[in-house]
PDB file of C-alpha atoms in Angstrom:
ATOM      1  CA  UNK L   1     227.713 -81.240 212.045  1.00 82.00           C
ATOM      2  CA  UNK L   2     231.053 -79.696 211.934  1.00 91.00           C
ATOM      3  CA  UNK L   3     231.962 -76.823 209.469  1.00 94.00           C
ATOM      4  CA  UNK L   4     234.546 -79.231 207.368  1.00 94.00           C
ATOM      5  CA  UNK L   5     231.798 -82.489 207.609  1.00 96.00           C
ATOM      6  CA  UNK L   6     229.362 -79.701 205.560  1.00 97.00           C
ATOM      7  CA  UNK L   7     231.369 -78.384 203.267  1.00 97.00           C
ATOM      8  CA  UNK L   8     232.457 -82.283 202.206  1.00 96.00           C
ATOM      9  CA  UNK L   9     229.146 -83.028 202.063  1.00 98.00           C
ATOM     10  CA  UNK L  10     227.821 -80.185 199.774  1.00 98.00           C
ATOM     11  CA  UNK L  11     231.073 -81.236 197.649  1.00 98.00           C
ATOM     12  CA  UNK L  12     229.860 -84.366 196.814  1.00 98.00           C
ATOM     13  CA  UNK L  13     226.959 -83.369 195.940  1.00 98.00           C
ATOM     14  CA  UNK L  14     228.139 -80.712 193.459  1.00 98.00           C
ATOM     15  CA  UNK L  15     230.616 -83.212 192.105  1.00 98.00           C
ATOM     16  CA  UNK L  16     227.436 -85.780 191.376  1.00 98.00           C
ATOM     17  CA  UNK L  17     225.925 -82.928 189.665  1.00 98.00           C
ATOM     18  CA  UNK L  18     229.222 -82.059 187.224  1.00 98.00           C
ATOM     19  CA  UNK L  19     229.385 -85.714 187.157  1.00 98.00           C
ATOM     20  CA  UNK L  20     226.097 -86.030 185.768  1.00 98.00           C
ATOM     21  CA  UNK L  21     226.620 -83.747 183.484  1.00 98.00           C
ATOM     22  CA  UNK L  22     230.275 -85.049 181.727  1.00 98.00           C
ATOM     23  CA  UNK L  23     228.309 -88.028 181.344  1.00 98.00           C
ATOM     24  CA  UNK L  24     225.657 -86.531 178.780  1.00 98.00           C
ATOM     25  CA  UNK L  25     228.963 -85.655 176.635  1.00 98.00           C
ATOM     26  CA  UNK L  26     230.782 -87.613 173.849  1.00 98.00           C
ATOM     27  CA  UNK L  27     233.601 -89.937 175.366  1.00 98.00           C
ATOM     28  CA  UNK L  28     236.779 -88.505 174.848  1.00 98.00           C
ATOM     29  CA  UNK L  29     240.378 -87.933 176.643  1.00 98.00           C
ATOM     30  CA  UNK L  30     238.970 -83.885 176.581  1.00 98.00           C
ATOM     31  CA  UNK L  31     235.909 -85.647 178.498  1.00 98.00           C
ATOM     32  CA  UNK L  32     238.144 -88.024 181.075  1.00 98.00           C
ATOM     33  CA  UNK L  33     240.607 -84.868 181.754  1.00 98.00           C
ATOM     34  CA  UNK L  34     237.578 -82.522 182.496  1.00 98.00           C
ATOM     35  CA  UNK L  35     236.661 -84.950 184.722  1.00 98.00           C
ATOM     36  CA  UNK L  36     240.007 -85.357 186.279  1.00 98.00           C
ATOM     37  CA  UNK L  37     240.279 -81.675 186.753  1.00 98.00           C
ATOM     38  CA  UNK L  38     237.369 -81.414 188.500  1.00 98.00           C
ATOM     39  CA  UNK L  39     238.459 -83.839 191.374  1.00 96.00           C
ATOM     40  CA  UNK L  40     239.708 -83.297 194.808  1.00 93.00           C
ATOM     41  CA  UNK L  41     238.747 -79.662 195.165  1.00 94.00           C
ATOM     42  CA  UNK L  42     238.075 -78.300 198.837  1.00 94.00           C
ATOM     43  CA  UNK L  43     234.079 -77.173 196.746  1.00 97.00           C
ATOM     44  CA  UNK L  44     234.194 -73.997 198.632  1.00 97.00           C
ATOM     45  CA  UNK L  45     233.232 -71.780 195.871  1.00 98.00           C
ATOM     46  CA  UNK L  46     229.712 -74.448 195.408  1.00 98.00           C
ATOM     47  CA  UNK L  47     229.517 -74.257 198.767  1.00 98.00           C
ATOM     48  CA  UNK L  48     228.929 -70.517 199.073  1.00 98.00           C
ATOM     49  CA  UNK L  49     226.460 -70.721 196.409  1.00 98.00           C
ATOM     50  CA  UNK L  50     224.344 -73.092 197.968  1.00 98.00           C
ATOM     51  CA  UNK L  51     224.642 -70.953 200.453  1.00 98.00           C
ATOM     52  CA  UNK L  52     223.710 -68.100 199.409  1.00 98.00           C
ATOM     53  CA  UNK L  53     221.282 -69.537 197.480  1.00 98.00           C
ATOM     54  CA  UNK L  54     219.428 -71.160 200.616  1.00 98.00           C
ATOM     55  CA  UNK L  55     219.289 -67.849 202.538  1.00 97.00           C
ATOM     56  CA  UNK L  56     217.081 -66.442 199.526  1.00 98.00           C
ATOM     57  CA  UNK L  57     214.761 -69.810 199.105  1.00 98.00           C
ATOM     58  CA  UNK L  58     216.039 -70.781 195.867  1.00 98.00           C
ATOM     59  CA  UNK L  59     215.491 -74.364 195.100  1.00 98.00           C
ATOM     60  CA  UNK L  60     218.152 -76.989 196.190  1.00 98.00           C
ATOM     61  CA  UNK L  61     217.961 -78.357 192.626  1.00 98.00           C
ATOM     62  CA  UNK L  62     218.778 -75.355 190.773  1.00 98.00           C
ATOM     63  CA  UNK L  63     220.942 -74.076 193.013  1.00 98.00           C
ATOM     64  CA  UNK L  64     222.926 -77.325 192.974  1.00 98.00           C
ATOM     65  CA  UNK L  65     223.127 -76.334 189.178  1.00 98.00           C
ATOM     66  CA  UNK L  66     224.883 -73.214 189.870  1.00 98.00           C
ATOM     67  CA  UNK L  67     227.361 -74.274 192.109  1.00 98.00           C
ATOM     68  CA  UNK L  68     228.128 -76.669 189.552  1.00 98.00           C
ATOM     69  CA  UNK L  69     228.963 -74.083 187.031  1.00 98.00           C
ATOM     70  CA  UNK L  70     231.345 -72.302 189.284  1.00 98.00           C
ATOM     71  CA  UNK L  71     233.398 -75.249 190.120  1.00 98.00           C
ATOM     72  CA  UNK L  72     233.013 -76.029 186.271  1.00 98.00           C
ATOM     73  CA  UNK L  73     234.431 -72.550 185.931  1.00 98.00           C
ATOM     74  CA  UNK L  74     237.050 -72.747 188.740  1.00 98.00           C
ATOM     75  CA  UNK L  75     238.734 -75.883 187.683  1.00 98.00           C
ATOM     76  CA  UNK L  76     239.454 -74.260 183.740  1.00 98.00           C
ATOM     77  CA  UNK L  77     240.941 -71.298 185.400  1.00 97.00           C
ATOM     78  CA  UNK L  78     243.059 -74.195 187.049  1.00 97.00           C
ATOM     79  CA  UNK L  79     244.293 -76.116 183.994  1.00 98.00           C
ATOM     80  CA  UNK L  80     245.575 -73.507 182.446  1.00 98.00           C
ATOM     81  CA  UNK L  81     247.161 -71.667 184.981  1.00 96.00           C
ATOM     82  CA  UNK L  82     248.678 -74.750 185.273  1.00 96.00           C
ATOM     83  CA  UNK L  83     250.308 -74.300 181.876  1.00 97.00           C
ATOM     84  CA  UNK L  84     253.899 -74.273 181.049  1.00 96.00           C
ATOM     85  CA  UNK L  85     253.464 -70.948 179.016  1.00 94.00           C
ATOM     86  CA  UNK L  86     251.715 -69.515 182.817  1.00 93.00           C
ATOM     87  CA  UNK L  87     252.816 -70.818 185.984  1.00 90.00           C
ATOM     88  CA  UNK L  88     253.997 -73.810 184.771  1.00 92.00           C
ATOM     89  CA  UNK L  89     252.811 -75.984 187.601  1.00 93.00           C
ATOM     90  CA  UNK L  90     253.321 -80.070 188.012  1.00 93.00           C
ATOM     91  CA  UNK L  91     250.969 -80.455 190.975  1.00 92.00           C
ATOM     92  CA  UNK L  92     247.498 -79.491 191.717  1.00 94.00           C
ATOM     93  CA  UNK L  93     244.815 -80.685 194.203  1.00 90.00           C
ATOM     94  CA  UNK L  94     247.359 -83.585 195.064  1.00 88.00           C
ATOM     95  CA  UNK L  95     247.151 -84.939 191.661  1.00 95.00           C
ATOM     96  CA  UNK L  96     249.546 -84.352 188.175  1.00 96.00           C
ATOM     97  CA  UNK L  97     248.701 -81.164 186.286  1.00 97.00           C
ATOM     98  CA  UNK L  98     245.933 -81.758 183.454  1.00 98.00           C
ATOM     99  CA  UNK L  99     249.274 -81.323 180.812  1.00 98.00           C
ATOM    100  CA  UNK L 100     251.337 -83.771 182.539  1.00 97.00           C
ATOM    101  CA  UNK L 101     248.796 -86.353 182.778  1.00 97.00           C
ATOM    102  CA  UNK L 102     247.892 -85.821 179.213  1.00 98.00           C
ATOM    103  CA  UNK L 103     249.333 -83.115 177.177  1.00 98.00           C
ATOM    104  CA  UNK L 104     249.171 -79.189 176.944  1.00 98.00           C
ATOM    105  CA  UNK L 105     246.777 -79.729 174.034  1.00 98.00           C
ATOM    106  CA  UNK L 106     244.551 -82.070 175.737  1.00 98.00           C
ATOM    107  CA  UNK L 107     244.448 -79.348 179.051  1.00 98.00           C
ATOM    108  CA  UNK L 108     243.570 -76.272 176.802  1.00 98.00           C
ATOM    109  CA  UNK L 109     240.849 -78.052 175.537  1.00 98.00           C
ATOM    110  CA  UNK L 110     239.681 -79.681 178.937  1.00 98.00           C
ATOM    111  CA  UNK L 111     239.938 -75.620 180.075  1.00 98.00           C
ATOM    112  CA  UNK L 112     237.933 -74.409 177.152  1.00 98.00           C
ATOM    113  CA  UNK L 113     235.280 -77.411 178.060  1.00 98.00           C
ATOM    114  CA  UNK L 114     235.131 -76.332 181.316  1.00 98.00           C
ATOM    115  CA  UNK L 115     234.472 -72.731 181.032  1.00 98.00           C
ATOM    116  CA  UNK L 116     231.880 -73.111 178.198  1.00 98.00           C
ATOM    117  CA  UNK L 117     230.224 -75.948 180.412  1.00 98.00           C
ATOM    118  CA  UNK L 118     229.784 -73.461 183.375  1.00 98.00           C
ATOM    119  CA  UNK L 119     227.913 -71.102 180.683  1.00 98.00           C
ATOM    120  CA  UNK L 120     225.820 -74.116 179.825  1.00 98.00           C
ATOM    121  CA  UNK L 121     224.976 -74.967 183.554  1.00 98.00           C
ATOM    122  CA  UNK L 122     223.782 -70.971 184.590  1.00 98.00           C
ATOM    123  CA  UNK L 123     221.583 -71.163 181.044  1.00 98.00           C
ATOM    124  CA  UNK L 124     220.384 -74.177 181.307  1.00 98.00           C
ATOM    125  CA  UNK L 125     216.328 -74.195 181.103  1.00 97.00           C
ATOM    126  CA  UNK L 126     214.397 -73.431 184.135  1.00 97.00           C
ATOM    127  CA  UNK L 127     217.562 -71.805 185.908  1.00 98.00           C
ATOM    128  CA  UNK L 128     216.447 -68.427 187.396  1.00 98.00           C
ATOM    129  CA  UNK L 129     217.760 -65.720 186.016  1.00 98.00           C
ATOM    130  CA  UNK L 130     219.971 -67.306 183.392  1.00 97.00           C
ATOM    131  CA  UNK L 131     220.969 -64.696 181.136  1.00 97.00           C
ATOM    132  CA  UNK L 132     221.571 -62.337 184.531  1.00 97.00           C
ATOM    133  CA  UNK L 133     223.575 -65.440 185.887  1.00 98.00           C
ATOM    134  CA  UNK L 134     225.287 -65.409 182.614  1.00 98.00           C
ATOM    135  CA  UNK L 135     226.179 -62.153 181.885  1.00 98.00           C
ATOM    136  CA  UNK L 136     227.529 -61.616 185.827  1.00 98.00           C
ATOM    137  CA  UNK L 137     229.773 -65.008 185.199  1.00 98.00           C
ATOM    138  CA  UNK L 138     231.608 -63.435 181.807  1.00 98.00           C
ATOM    139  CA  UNK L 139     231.929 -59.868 183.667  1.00 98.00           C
ATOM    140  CA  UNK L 140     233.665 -62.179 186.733  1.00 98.00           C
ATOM    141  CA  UNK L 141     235.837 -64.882 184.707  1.00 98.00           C
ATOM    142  CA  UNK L 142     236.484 -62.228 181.910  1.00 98.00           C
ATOM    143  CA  UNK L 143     239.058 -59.318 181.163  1.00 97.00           C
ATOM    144  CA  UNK L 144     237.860 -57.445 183.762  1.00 97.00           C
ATOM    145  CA  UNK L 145     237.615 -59.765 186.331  1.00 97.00           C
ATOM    146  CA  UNK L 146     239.540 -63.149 187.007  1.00 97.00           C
ATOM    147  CA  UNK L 147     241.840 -62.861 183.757  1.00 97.00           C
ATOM    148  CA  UNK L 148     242.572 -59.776 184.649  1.00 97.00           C
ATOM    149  CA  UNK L 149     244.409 -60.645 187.788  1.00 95.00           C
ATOM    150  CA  UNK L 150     245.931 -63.497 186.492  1.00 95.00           C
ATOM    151  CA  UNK L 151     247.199 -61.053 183.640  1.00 95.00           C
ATOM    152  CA  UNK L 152     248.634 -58.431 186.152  1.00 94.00           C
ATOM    153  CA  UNK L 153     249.923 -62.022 188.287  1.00 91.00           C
ATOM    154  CA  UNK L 154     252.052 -62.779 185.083  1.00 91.00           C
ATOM    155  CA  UNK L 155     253.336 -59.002 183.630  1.00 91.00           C
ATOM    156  CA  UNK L 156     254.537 -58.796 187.997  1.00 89.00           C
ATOM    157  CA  UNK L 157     257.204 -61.800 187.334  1.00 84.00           C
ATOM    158  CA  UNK L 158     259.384 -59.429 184.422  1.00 85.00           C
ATOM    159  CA  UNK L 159     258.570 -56.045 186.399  1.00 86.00           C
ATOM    160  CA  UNK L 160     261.137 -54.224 187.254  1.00 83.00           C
ATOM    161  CA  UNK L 161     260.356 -53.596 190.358  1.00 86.00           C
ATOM    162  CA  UNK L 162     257.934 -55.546 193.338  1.00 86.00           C
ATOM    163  CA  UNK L 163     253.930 -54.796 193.540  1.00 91.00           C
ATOM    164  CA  UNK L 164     253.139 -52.831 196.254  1.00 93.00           C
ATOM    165  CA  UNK L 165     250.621 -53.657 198.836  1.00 93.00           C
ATOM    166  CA  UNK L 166     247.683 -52.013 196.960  1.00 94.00           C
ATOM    167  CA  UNK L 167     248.216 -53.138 193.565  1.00 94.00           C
ATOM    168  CA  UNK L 168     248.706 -56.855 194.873  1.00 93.00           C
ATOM    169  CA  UNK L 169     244.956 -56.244 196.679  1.00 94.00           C
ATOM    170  CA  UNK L 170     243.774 -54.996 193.207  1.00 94.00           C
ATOM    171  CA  UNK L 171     245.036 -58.044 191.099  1.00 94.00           C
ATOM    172  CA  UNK L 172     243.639 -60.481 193.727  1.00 93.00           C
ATOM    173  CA  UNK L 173     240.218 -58.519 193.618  1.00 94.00           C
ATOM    174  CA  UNK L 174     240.536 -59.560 190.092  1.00 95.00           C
ATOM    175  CA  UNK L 175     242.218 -63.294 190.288  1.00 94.00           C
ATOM    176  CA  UNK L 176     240.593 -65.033 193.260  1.00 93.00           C
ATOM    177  CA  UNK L 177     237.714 -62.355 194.394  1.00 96.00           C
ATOM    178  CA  UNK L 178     235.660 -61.866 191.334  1.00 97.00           C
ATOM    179  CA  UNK L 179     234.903 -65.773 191.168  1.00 98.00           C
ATOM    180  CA  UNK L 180     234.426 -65.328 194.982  1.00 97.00           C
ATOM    181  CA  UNK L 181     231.843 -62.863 194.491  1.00 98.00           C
ATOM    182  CA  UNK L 182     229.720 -64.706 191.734  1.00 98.00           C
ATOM    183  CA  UNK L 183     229.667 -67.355 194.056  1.00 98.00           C
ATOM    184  CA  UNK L 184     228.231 -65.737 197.160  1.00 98.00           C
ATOM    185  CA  UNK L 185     226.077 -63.212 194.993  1.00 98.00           C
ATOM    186  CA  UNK L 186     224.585 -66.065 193.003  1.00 98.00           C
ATOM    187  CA  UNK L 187     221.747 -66.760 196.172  1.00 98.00           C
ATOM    188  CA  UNK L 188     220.437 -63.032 195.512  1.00 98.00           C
ATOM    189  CA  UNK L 189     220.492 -63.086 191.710  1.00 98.00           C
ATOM    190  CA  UNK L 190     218.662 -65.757 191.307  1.00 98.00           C
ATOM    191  CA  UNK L 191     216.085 -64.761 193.908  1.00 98.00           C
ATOM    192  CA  UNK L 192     215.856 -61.473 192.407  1.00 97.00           C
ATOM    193  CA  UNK L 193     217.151 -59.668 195.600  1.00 98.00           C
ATOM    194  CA  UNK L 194     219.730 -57.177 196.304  1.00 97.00           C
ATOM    195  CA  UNK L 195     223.663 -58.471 196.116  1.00 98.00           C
ATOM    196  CA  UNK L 196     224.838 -56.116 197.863  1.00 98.00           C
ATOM    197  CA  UNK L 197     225.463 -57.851 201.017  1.00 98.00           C
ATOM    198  CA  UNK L 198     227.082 -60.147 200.103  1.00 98.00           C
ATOM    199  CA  UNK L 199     229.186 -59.062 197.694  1.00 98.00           C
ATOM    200  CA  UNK L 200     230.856 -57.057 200.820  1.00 98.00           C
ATOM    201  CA  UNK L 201     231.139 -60.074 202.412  1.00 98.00           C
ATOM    202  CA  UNK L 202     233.042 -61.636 199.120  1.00 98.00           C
ATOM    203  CA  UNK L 203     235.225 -58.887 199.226  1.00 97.00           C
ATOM    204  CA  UNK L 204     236.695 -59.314 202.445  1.00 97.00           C
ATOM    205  CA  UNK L 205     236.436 -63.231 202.577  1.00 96.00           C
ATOM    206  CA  UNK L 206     238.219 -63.178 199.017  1.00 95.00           C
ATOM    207  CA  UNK L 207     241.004 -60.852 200.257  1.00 96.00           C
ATOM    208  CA  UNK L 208     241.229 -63.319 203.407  1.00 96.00           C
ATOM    209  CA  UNK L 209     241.137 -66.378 201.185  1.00 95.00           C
ATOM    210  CA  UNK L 210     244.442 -65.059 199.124  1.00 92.00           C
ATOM    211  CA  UNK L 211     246.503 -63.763 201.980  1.00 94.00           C
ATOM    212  CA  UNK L 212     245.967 -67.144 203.875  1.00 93.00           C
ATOM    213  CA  UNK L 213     247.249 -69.066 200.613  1.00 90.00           C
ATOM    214  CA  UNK L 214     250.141 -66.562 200.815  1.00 90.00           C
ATOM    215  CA  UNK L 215     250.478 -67.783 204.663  1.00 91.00           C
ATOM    216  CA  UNK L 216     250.048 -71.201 203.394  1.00 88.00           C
ATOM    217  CA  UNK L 217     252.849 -70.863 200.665  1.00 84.00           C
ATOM    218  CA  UNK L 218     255.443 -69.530 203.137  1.00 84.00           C
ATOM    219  CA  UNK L 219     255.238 -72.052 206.088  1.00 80.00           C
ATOM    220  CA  UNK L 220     252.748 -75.351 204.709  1.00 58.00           C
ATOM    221  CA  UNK L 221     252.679 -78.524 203.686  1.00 62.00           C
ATOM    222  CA  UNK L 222     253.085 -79.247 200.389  1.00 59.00           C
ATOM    223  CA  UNK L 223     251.711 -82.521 200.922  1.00 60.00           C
ATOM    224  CA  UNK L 224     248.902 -81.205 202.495  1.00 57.00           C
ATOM    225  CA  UNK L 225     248.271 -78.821 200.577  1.00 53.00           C
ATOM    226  CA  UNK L 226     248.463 -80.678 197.705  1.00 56.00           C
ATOM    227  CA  UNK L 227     250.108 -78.291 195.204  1.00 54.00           C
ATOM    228  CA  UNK L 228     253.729 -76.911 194.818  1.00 63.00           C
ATOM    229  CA  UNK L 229     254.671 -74.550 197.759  1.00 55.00           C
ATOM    230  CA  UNK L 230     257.129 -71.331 198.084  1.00 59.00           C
ATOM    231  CA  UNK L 231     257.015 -70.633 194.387  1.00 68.00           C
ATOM    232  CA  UNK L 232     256.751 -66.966 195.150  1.00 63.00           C
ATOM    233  CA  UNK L 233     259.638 -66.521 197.103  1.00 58.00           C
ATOM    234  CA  UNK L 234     261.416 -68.533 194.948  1.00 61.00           C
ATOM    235  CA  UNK L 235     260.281 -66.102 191.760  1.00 61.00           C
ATOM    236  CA  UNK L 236     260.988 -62.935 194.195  1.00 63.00           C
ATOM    237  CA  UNK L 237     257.373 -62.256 193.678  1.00 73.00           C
ATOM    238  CA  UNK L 238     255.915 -59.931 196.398  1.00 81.00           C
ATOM    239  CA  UNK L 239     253.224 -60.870 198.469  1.00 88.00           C
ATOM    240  CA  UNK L 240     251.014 -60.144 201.221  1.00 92.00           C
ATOM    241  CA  UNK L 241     253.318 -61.805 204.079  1.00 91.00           C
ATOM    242  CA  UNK L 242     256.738 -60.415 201.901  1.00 87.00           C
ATOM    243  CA  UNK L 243     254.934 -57.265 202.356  1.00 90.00           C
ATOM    244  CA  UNK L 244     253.289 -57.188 205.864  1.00 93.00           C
ATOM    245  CA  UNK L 245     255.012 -60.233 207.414  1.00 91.00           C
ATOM    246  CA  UNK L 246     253.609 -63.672 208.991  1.00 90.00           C
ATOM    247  CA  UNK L 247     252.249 -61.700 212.180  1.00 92.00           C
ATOM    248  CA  UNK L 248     250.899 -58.378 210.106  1.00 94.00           C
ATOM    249  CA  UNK L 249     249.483 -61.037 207.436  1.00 94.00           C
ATOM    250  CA  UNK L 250     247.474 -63.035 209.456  1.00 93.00           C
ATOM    251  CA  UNK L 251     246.164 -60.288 211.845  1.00 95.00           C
ATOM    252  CA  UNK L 252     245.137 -58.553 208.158  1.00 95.00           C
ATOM    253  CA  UNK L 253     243.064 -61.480 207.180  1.00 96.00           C
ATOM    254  CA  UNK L 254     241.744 -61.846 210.920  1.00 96.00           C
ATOM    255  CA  UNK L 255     240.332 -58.316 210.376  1.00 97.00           C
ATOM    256  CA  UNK L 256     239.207 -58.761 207.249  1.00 97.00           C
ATOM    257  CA  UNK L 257     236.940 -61.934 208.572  1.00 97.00           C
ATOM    258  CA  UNK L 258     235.333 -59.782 210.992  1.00 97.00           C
ATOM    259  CA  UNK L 259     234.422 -57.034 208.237  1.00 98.00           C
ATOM    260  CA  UNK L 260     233.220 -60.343 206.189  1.00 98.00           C
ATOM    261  CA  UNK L 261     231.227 -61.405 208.863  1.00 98.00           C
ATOM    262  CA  UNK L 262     229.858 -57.765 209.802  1.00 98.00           C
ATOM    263  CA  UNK L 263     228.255 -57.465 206.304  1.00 98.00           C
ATOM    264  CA  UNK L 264     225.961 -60.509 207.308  1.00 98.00           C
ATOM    265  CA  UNK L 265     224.697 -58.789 210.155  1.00 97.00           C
ATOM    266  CA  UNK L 266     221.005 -58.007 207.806  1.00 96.00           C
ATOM    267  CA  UNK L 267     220.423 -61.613 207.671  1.00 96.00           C
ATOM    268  CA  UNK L 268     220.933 -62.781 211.154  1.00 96.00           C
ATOM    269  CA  UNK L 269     221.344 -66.307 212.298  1.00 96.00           C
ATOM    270  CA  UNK L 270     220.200 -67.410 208.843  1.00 95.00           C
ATOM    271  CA  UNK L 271     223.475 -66.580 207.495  1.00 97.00           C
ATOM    272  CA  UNK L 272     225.720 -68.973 210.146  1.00 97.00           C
ATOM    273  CA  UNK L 273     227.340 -71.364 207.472  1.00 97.00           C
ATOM    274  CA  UNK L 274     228.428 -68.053 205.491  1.00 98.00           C
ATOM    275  CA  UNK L 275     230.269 -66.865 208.557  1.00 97.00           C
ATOM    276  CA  UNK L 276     231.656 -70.622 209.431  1.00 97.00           C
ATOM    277  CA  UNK L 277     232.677 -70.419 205.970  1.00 97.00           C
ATOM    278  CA  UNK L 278     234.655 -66.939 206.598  1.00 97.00           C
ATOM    279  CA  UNK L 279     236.250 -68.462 209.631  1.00 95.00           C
ATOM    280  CA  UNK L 280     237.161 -71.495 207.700  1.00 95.00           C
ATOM    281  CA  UNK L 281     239.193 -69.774 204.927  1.00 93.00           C
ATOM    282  CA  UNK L 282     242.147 -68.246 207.303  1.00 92.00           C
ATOM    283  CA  UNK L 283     242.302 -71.972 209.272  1.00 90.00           C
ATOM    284  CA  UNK L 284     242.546 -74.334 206.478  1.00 83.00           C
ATOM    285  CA  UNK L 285     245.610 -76.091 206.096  1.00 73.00           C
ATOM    286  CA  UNK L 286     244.896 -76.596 201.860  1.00 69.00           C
TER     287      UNK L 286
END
């Protein structure tokens, strides 16, 4: 089965699961635009948590769970990035923003539904680890973590001058990586077993992941794609290819595969679909 044919399939069967769950809530337009949200994703975050999860023989059921509650967690960081008062996007995953389909009110409280239903997913009863899965979710959505970078994302539009290299690599640690790293750590922390392998690996792949969506933004489809593209050169906001250039860019996030791929190396051929995954993130066309 090819790479793509997997991760579709693991997709639907996270969406069934966030499906399942929107269904035990009150109907509601905060309900149908959660539910919205939630659609047409790539799943690679659930993906690398079922992952994970399978190379430390934690159960396909609760595992399932927790990929749930990072795509839960994903999509609110979504709608309200989406937000006139952030990036003010009309397009994302192909589909109207949450506040153009509804209204801004409507998408904050679809966000805030989101994130508190990924807390309710890791803690549900009988999840492994829940308070551990918990606790490392906050740390990775929080103010140190994925707010953070989007934070430092929004104060580099007014700076006076362009990030440099290293302090765009530290706000996308924060912005796209930290989720990245729940997600791949979450196999290990519910098994009880060390993280630290994969966390390297989320590192790199994370780093990859953002300087392929800055390739992506320069010369993609927007159609494809499905979201607004060249928004960053338009805003004169630097970036890994304004920085290091197409060529430079991708050879970076070539290398950084490799040193993703590397930090596998103590599980062997068990951990296959992790590195398919790593060599899926700098080939994707969305």
């Amino acid at each position: 089965m090819s790479f793509p044919t997997r991760l579709q399939t693991a997709a639907g069967q996270v969406a069934a699961r966030l499906d399942a769950a929107l269904a035990t809530l009150p109907p509601s337009a905060v309900r149908e635009a959660m539910g919205y949200a939630l659609r047409g994703g790539k799943g690679l975050r659930g993906y690398l948590v079922l992952e994970s999860a399978a190379l430390h023989g934690v159960a396909r059921d609760h595992a399932l769970t927790a990929a749930a509650a990072i795509e839960a967690m994903h999509a609110y960081s979504l709608v309200h990035d989406d937000l006139p008062a952030m990036d003010d996007d009309d397009l994302r995953r192909g589909q109207p923003t949450v506040h153009l389909a509804w209204d801004e009110a409507t998408a904050i409280l679809a966000g805030d539904a989101l994130q508190a239903l990924a807390f309710e997913l890791v803690c549900l009863p009988g999840q492994p680890n829940g308070a551990q899965m918990a606790l490392t979710l906050a740390r990775a959505a929080g103010a140190a973590g994925m707010v953070l970078g989007q934070a430092l994302d929004i104060a580099a539009e007014t700076a006076a001058q362009p990030l440099t290299l290293e302090e765009i690599t530290a706000l996308q640690a924060g912005k796209t990586g930290a989720l990245f790293e729940w997600a791949c750590t979450a196999g290990p922390r519910m098994a009880g077993a060390d993280p630290a392998p994969l966390a390297r690996y989320a590192a790199a792949m994370g780093l990859a992941f953002q300087i392929a969506d800055d390739i992506l933004d320069t010369e993609g489809d927007a159609s494809t794609a499905g979201k607004r593209l060249r928004k960053d050169a338009e805003a004169g906001k630097a970036t890994f290819v304004s920085l290091l250039g197409l060529d430079a860019a991708r050879e970076r996030a070539e290398t950084l595969i490799d040193t993703a791929c590397a930090a596998l190396e103590p599980y062997g051929e068990g951990a296959q679909s992790l590195r398919d995954a790593a060599r899926f993130v700098i080939s994707r066309d969305r």
